mmCIF file of C-alpha atoms in Angstrom:
data_model
loop_
_atom_site.group_PDB
_atom_site.id
_atom_site.type_symbol
_atom_site.label_atom_id
_atom_site.label_comp_id
_atom_site.label_asym_id
_atom_site.label_seq_id
_atom_site.Cartn_x
_atom_site.Cartn_y
_atom_site.Cartn_z
ATOM 1 C CA MET A 670 1.536 19.275 -4.297
ATOM 2 C CA GLY A 671 0.538 22.880 -4.728
ATOM 3 C CA ASN A 672 -0.426 22.849 -8.400
ATOM 4 C CA LYS A 673 -4.139 22.029 -8.565
ATOM 5 C CA GLY A 674 -4.039 21.438 -12.316
ATOM 6 C CA MET A 675 -1.153 19.000 -11.978
ATOM 7 C CA THR A 676 -2.930 17.136 -9.176
ATOM 8 C CA GLU A 677 -6.021 16.750 -11.373
ATOM 9 C CA ASP A 678 -3.893 15.472 -14.256
ATOM 10 C CA ILE A 679 -2.266 12.892 -11.980
ATOM 11 C CA GLN A 680 -5.702 11.839 -10.737
ATOM 12 C CA LYS A 681 -6.830 11.228 -14.328
ATOM 13 C CA LYS A 682 -3.811 9.020 -14.980
ATOM 14 C CA ALA A 683 -4.354 7.116 -11.713
ATOM 15 C CA LEU A 684 -8.016 6.660 -12.594
ATOM 16 C CA ARG A 685 -6.976 5.024 -15.865
ATOM 17 C CA VAL A 686 -4.881 2.525 -13.896
ATOM 18 C CA LEU A 687 -7.809 1.902 -11.531
ATOM 19 C CA ARG A 688 -10.193 1.137 -14.378
ATOM 20 C CA ARG A 689 -7.796 -1.456 -15.799
ATOM 21 C CA PHE A 690 -7.423 -2.963 -12.321
ATOM 22 C CA GLN A 691 -11.223 -3.165 -12.016
ATOM 23 C CA ASP A 692 -11.507 -4.849 -15.421
ATOM 24 C CA ILE A 693 -9.216 -7.639 -14.248
ATOM 25 C CA CYS A 694 -11.018 -8.013 -10.911
ATOM 26 C CA ASN A 695 -14.378 -8.230 -12.678
ATOM 27 C CA LYS A 696 -13.061 -10.806 -15.145
ATOM 28 C CA TYR A 697 -11.727 -13.089 -12.407
ATOM 29 C CA ASN A 698 -14.337 -12.290 -9.729
ATOM 30 C CA LEU A 699 -11.788 -10.876 -7.299
ATOM 31 C CA GLU A 700 -12.799 -8.939 -4.193
ATOM 32 C CA TYR A 701 -11.331 -5.539 -3.397
ATOM 33 C CA TYR A 702 -12.130 -2.370 -1.454
ATOM 34 C CA ALA A 703 -11.063 1.243 -1.519
ATOM 35 C CA ILE A 704 -9.388 2.088 1.780
ATOM 36 C CA GLY A 705 -7.703 5.089 3.390
ATOM 37 C CA GLY A 706 -8.087 8.393 1.600
ATOM 38 C CA THR A 707 -9.641 6.720 -1.434
ATOM 39 C CA CYS A 708 -12.486 5.264 0.622
ATOM 40 C CA LEU A 709 -12.870 8.596 2.398
ATOM 41 C CA GLY A 710 -12.935 10.429 -0.937
ATOM 42 C CA ALA A 711 -15.518 8.049 -2.362
ATOM 43 C CA ILE A 712 -17.877 8.596 0.574
ATOM 44 C CA ARG A 713 -17.260 12.292 1.240
ATOM 45 C CA HIS A 714 -16.493 13.614 -2.278
ATOM 46 C CA ARG A 715 -17.795 10.875 -4.588
ATOM 47 C CA GLY A 716 -14.327 10.766 -6.057
ATOM 48 C CA PHE A 717 -10.815 11.824 -5.155
ATOM 49 C CA ILE A 718 -10.162 13.979 -2.147
ATOM 50 C CA PRO A 719 -9.409 17.168 -4.138
ATOM 51 C CA TRP A 720 -5.821 17.478 -2.881
ATOM 52 C CA ASP A 721 -5.006 13.761 -2.998
ATOM 53 C CA ASP A 722 -3.121 12.201 -5.894
ATOM 54 C CA ASP A 723 -3.140 8.456 -5.303
ATOM 55 C CA ILE A 724 -5.535 5.522 -5.006
ATOM 56 C CA ASP A 725 -5.421 2.961 -2.186
ATOM 57 C CA ILE A 726 -6.953 -0.468 -2.791
ATOM 58 C CA ALA A 727 -6.993 -3.482 -0.451
ATOM 59 C CA MET A 728 -7.755 -7.126 -1.225
ATOM 60 C CA PRO A 729 -8.178 -10.216 0.960
ATOM 61 C CA TYR A 730 -4.894 -12.078 0.701
ATOM 62 C CA THR A 731 -6.219 -14.969 -1.404
ATOM 63 C CA ASP A 732 -7.639 -12.525 -3.963
ATOM 64 C CA TYR A 733 -4.422 -10.510 -3.800
ATOM 65 C CA CYS A 734 -2.426 -13.625 -4.706
ATOM 66 C CA LYS A 735 -4.776 -14.495 -7.574
ATOM 67 C CA PHE A 736 -4.540 -10.950 -8.915
ATOM 68 C CA ARG A 737 -0.737 -11.033 -8.737
ATOM 69 C CA GLU A 738 -0.727 -14.323 -10.653
ATOM 70 C CA VAL A 739 -3.177 -13.419 -13.432
ATOM 71 C CA CYS A 740 -1.358 -10.139 -14.023
ATOM 72 C CA LYS A 741 1.524 -12.166 -15.482
ATOM 73 C CA THR A 742 -0.636 -12.597 -18.577
ATOM 74 C CA GLU A 743 -3.301 -9.923 -18.221
ATOM 75 C CA LEU A 744 -1.123 -6.828 -17.880
ATOM 76 C CA LYS A 745 0.234 -5.372 -21.094
ATOM 77 C CA HIS A 746 2.127 -2.155 -21.727
ATOM 78 C CA PRO A 747 1.799 0.466 -20.353
ATOM 79 C CA PHE A 748 0.576 -1.308 -17.201
ATOM 80 C CA SER A 749 2.772 -3.383 -14.894
ATOM 81 C CA LEU A 750 3.292 -4.343 -11.250
ATOM 82 C CA ILE A 751 6.158 -3.353 -8.990
ATOM 83 C CA GLY A 752 6.634 -4.634 -5.474
ATOM 84 C CA PRO A 753 8.888 -6.282 -2.902
ATOM 85 C CA ASP A 754 9.689 -9.281 -5.129
ATOM 86 C CA ASN A 755 11.058 -7.359 -8.119
ATOM 87 C CA CYS A 756 12.509 -4.215 -6.515
ATOM 88 C CA GLN A 757 15.287 -4.337 -3.911
ATOM 89 C CA HIS A 758 14.624 -0.952 -2.306
ATOM 90 C CA TYR A 759 10.872 -1.510 -2.091
ATOM 91 C CA THR A 760 10.272 -2.155 1.598
ATOM 92 C CA MET A 761 6.488 -2.554 1.826
ATOM 93 C CA ILE A 762 4.434 -5.738 1.883
ATOM 94 C CA TYR A 763 2.170 -4.579 -0.951
ATOM 95 C CA MET A 764 2.451 -3.808 -4.652
ATOM 96 C CA LYS A 765 1.786 -0.960 -7.024
ATOM 97 C CA MET A 766 0.125 -1.153 -10.410
ATOM 98 C CA GLN A 767 1.661 1.545 -12.567
ATOM 99 C CA ASP A 768 1.384 3.325 -15.898
ATOM 100 C CA GLU A 769 4.851 2.877 -17.399
ATOM 101 C CA SER A 770 4.343 5.690 -19.905
ATOM 102 C CA THR A 771 4.487 8.262 -17.068
ATOM 103 C CA CYS A 772 6.922 9.252 -14.330
ATOM 104 C CA PHE A 773 6.047 9.794 -10.672
ATOM 105 C CA VAL A 774 9.005 9.621 -8.287
ATOM 106 C CA GLU A 775 8.491 10.430 -4.627
ATOM 107 C CA GLN A 776 11.093 12.473 -2.781
ATOM 108 C CA THR A 777 11.814 9.687 -0.303
ATOM 109 C CA VAL A 778 13.143 7.325 -3.009
ATOM 110 C CA VAL A 779 14.814 9.720 -5.443
ATOM 111 C CA ASN A 780 18.265 8.250 -4.669
ATOM 112 C CA TYR A 781 17.193 4.711 -5.605
ATOM 113 C CA LYS A 782 16.588 4.315 -9.323
ATOM 114 C CA ASP A 783 14.954 0.909 -8.972
ATOM 115 C CA ARG A 784 12.129 2.704 -7.111
ATOM 116 C CA TYR A 785 11.384 5.049 -9.997
ATOM 117 C CA CYS A 786 7.936 4.344 -11.397
ATOM 118 C CA GLY A 787 4.974 5.789 -13.214
ATOM 119 C CA VAL A 788 1.673 7.046 -11.828
ATOM 120 C CA TYR A 789 0.297 4.169 -9.791
ATOM 121 C CA ILE A 790 -2.361 2.758 -7.525
ATOM 122 C CA ASP A 791 -1.400 0.969 -4.296
ATOM 123 C CA ILE A 792 -2.739 -2.567 -3.862
ATOM 124 C CA PHE A 793 -2.593 -3.882 -0.291
ATOM 125 C CA PRO A 794 -3.195 -7.409 1.078
ATOM 126 C CA ILE A 795 -5.459 -7.782 4.119
ATOM 127 C CA PHE A 796 -5.018 -10.805 6.383
ATOM 128 C CA GLY A 797 -7.000 -12.469 9.118
ATOM 129 C CA THR A 798 -5.704 -12.588 12.690
ATOM 130 C CA PRO A 799 -6.029 -14.998 15.626
ATOM 131 C CA ASN A 800 -9.261 -14.523 17.553
ATOM 132 C CA ASP A 801 -7.378 -14.860 20.825
ATOM 133 C CA GLU A 802 -6.186 -11.345 21.749
ATOM 134 C CA LYS A 803 -2.845 -12.464 23.185
ATOM 135 C CA LYS A 804 -2.039 -14.462 20.067
ATOM 136 C CA ARG A 805 -3.144 -11.527 17.913
ATOM 137 C CA ASN A 806 -0.845 -9.141 19.751
ATOM 138 C CA LYS A 807 2.015 -11.612 19.415
ATOM 139 C CA LEU A 808 1.403 -11.777 15.655
ATOM 140 C CA ILE A 809 1.358 -7.988 15.412
ATOM 141 C CA SER A 810 4.605 -7.674 17.372
ATOM 142 C CA ARG A 811 6.358 -10.225 15.193
ATOM 143 C CA ASN A 812 5.107 -8.484 12.072
ATOM 144 C CA GLU A 813 6.570 -5.189 13.319
ATOM 145 C CA ARG A 814 9.917 -6.888 13.918
ATOM 146 C CA LEU A 815 9.954 -8.426 10.432
ATOM 147 C CA LYS A 816 9.249 -5.022 8.895
ATOM 148 C CA ARG A 817 12.279 -3.535 10.615
ATOM 149 C CA LEU A 818 14.490 -6.463 9.589
ATOM 150 C CA ASN A 819 13.228 -6.156 6.025
ATOM 151 C CA ILE A 820 14.275 -2.503 5.780
ATOM 152 C CA ARG A 821 17.777 -3.231 7.092
ATOM 153 C CA LEU A 822 18.203 -6.120 4.666
ATOM 154 C CA ARG A 823 17.275 -3.998 1.651
ATOM 155 C CA PHE A 824 19.107 -0.754 2.401
ATOM 156 C CA PRO A 825 22.790 0.176 2.745
ATOM 157 C CA PHE A 826 24.687 1.162 5.886
ATOM 158 C CA SER A 827 24.417 4.851 4.952
ATOM 159 C CA GLU A 828 20.678 4.811 5.677
ATOM 160 C CA GLU A 829 21.231 4.023 9.366
ATOM 161 C CA LYS A 830 20.892 7.244 11.371
ATOM 162 C CA THR A 831 21.639 6.053 14.911
ATOM 163 C CA VAL A 832 24.666 4.432 16.542
ATOM 164 C CA CYS A 833 22.544 1.433 17.598
ATOM 165 C CA GLY A 834 21.236 1.095 14.067
ATOM 166 C CA LYS A 835 24.745 1.174 12.589
ATOM 167 C CA LEU A 836 25.992 -1.440 15.068
ATOM 168 C CA TYR A 837 23.005 -3.679 14.371
ATOM 169 C CA TRP A 838 23.575 -3.347 10.615
ATOM 170 C CA ILE A 839 27.235 -4.353 10.973
ATOM 171 C CA ALA A 840 26.394 -7.302 13.215
ATOM 172 C CA ASN A 841 23.890 -8.601 10.669
ATOM 173 C CA MET A 842 25.856 -7.790 7.519
ATOM 174 C CA TYR A 843 26.230 -11.509 6.753
ATOM 175 C CA LYS A 844 22.483 -11.675 6.060
ATOM 176 C CA LYS A 845 22.953 -9.525 2.967
ATOM 177 C CA ILE A 846 25.194 -12.238 1.582
ATOM 178 C CA ILE A 847 23.114 -15.317 2.367
ATOM 179 C CA LEU A 848 19.526 -13.973 2.121
ATOM 180 C CA LYS A 849 17.591 -12.700 -0.877
ATOM 181 C CA TYR A 850 16.357 -9.131 -0.457
ATOM 182 C CA ASN A 851 12.715 -10.282 -0.362
ATOM 183 C CA TYR A 852 13.342 -12.871 2.366
ATOM 184 C CA TYR A 853 11.504 -11.009 5.133
ATOM 185 C CA THR A 854 8.518 -9.922 3.056
ATOM 186 C CA LYS A 855 8.059 -13.556 1.988
ATOM 187 C CA LEU A 856 8.300 -14.544 5.640
ATOM 188 C CA GLN A 857 5.674 -11.926 6.535
ATOM 189 C CA GLU A 858 3.282 -13.294 3.937
ATOM 190 C CA ARG A 859 3.724 -16.883 5.087
ATOM 191 C CA MET A 860 3.240 -15.950 8.724
ATOM 192 C CA LEU A 861 0.196 -13.748 8.167
ATOM 193 C CA SER A 862 -1.526 -16.067 5.688
ATOM 194 C CA LYS A 863 -1.858 -18.823 8.312
ATOM 195 C CA ASN A 864 -4.895 -17.003 9.705
ATOM 196 C CA GLU A 865 -8.082 -17.576 7.711
ATOM 197 C CA PHE A 866 -9.578 -14.268 6.599
ATOM 198 C CA ASN A 867 -13.224 -15.358 6.587
ATOM 199 C CA THR A 868 -13.200 -16.811 10.112
ATOM 200 C CA SER A 869 -11.308 -13.991 11.844
ATOM 201 C CA GLU A 870 -12.945 -11.510 14.180
ATOM 202 C CA MET A 871 -10.320 -8.897 13.306
ATOM 203 C CA VAL A 872 -8.268 -8.279 10.160
ATOM 204 C CA ILE A 873 -4.889 -6.613 9.883
ATOM 205 C CA PHE A 874 -3.355 -3.983 7.599
ATOM 206 C CA PRO A 875 0.202 -5.376 8.009
ATOM 207 C CA TRP A 876 2.000 -2.591 6.140
ATOM 208 C CA ARG A 877 1.030 -0.049 8.809
ATOM 209 C CA MET A 878 2.997 0.569 11.973
ATOM 210 C CA ARG A 879 0.975 0.064 15.127
ATOM 211 C CA PRO A 880 0.946 3.319 17.121
ATOM 212 C CA GLU A 881 2.244 3.470 20.658
ATOM 213 C CA LYS A 882 -0.931 5.244 21.674
ATOM 214 C CA ASP A 883 -4.318 4.884 20.033
ATOM 215 C CA LEU A 884 -5.490 8.468 19.456
ATOM 216 C CA ARG A 885 -9.171 8.470 18.462
ATOM 217 C CA GLY A 886 -8.618 5.043 16.992
ATOM 218 C CA CYS A 887 -6.923 6.680 14.010
ATOM 219 C CA TYR A 888 -4.459 4.714 11.907
ATOM 220 C CA LYS A 889 -4.782 1.507 13.825
ATOM 221 C CA ASN A 890 -3.722 -1.500 11.822
ATOM 222 C CA VAL A 891 -6.441 -3.873 13.088
ATOM 223 C CA PHE A 892 -10.094 -3.572 12.056
ATOM 224 C CA PHE A 893 -13.297 -5.587 12.315
ATOM 225 C CA TYR A 894 -13.763 -8.441 9.868
ATOM 226 C CA GLU A 895 -17.512 -7.714 9.747
ATOM 227 C CA ASP A 896 -16.721 -4.411 8.054
ATOM 228 C CA PHE A 897 -14.692 -6.179 5.361
ATOM 229 C CA LYS A 898 -16.677 -9.380 4.871
ATOM 230 C CA LYS A 899 -17.980 -7.992 1.593
ATOM 231 C CA SER A 900 -17.937 -4.821 -0.485
ATOM 232 C CA VAL A 901 -20.501 -2.387 -1.838
ATOM 233 C CA SER A 902 -20.208 -0.158 -4.902
ATOM 234 C CA VAL A 903 -20.351 3.629 -4.641
ATOM 235 C CA GLN A 904 -19.796 6.478 -7.051
ATOM 236 C CA PHE A 905 -16.194 7.452 -7.749
ATOM 237 C CA GLU A 906 -15.564 10.178 -10.314
ATOM 238 C CA ASP A 907 -17.090 9.078 -13.641
ATOM 239 C CA GLY A 908 -17.723 5.510 -12.539
ATOM 240 C CA TYR A 909 -17.780 3.456 -9.366
ATOM 241 C CA ILE A 910 -15.501 1.883 -6.820
ATOM 242 C CA LYS A 911 -16.049 -0.763 -4.161
ATOM 243 C CA VAL A 912 -15.755 0.111 -0.467
ATOM 244 C CA PRO A 913 -16.039 -2.087 2.652
ATOM 245 C CA VAL A 914 -19.641 -2.857 3.564
ATOM 246 C CA GLY A 915 -18.933 -1.433 7.017
ATOM 247 C CA PHE A 916 -17.300 1.708 5.670
ATOM 248 C CA ASP A 917 -18.829 3.962 8.341
ATOM 249 C CA ARG A 918 -17.233 2.164 11.288
ATOM 250 C CA TYR A 919 -14.017 1.577 9.353
ATOM 251 C CA LEU A 920 -13.644 5.255 8.382
ATOM 252 C CA THR A 921 -14.519 6.384 11.893
ATOM 253 C CA MET A 922 -11.767 4.135 13.284
ATOM 254 C CA ASP A 923 -9.337 5.379 10.664
ATOM 255 C CA PHE A 924 -10.133 9.104 10.547
ATOM 256 C CA GLY A 925 -12.456 9.991 13.412
ATOM 257 C CA ASP A 926 -15.125 12.483 12.228
ATOM 258 C CA TYR A 927 -14.402 11.663 8.605
ATOM 259 C CA MET A 928 -17.108 13.826 7.022
ATOM 260 C CA LYS A 929 -15.534 16.971 8.486
ATOM 261 C CA LEU A 930 -13.017 18.686 6.214
ATOM 262 C CA PRO A 931 -9.552 19.299 7.694
ATOM 263 C CA PRO A 932 -8.270 22.859 8.101
ATOM 264 C CA LYS A 933 -6.982 24.535 4.922
ATOM 265 C CA ASP A 934 -3.360 24.159 5.995
ATOM 266 C CA LYS A 935 -3.878 20.379 6.255
ATOM 267 C CA GLN A 936 -5.383 20.043 2.788
ATOM 268 C CA ILE A 937 -2.113 18.970 1.192
ATOM 269 C CA CYS A 938 -0.825 15.920 -0.604
ATOM 270 C CA ALA A 939 0.809 13.334 1.632
ATOM 271 C CA HIS A 940 3.252 12.185 -1.068
ATOM 272 C CA PRO A 941 5.839 14.910 -1.818
ATOM 273 C CA SER A 942 7.278 14.245 -5.256
ATOM 274 C CA ALA A 943 10.717 14.794 -6.765
ATOM 275 C CA ILE A 944 9.939 14.112 -10.422
ATOM 276 C CA ILE A 945 6.584 14.250 -12.195
ATOM 277 C CA ASP A 946 6.256 13.849 -15.949
ATOM 278 C CA LEU A 947 2.972 12.663 -17.414
ATOM 279 C CA GLU A 948 4.312 12.581 -20.966
ATOM 280 C CA LYS A 949 7.528 10.588 -20.497
ATOM 281 C CA SER A 950 8.303 7.222 -18.961
ATOM 282 C CA TYR A 951 10.213 7.057 -15.686
ATOM 283 C CA ARG A 952 12.777 4.946 -17.551
ATOM 284 C CA GLU A 953 13.970 8.032 -19.383
ATOM 285 C CA TYR A 954 14.836 9.575 -16.014
ATOM 286 C CA ILE A 955 16.671 6.468 -14.873
ATOM 287 C CA ASP A 956 18.889 6.690 -17.957
ATOM 288 C CA CYS A 957 19.697 10.378 -17.596
ATOM 289 C CA ARG A 958 20.344 10.662 -13.833
#
């Protein structure tokens, strides 16, 4: 996103969503942490990374479930949740809390109107893993397989780009008839939730793909429980945000030398957008496209 003023305006809207999220967490004593670029921004910039336009929050799975439940009564217009249970073309095992009075549609989903939404924050569940490394790797491999199956269940044949993918889609077409579109994300949650968060040596970010090669430790999907056993509050813009107590090791694993700014040509938003309107609801764009 090249327009600095627009990025700042989006950040202000996202911050409004964050503050409402924090109000609910404080009311119900729910744990959460800033992760990814939001955690990095909080530590390095005491707020947003200047060129970033979203907020990434993670919660231990039990707190995630409680938050999802209380939001049925706590969230009022313009705030709401969208996720894999109420949106067919939503493939991730996490949810977004959005401002319905705005419109923020990413380029990757512009052809799927049920994915249109307002400015949002991402809310991710974190799970425990088996302490035995072989069992942990087996869990990770199965999770990767379920993610691929989930995508094929939710999307049409036209999204398959390879011959193997097209053949696999045809062979499994019957699943679209007999299974609900959220079947595999529900299966992921059930499988992952069997591992107790507070007794695990390692915790998993299950929405991430595990890299073939671990370069500098960056973007791994398994981290140390000790770094996430509790949170600490740090400054974030005009208020605060919670980060993992072991944020230094976590950020080093995730970003390497995280206090070093990237080159200028890398200081760009990671979420290319197709439609942005901070004055109109995304619903108006669904109706007119």
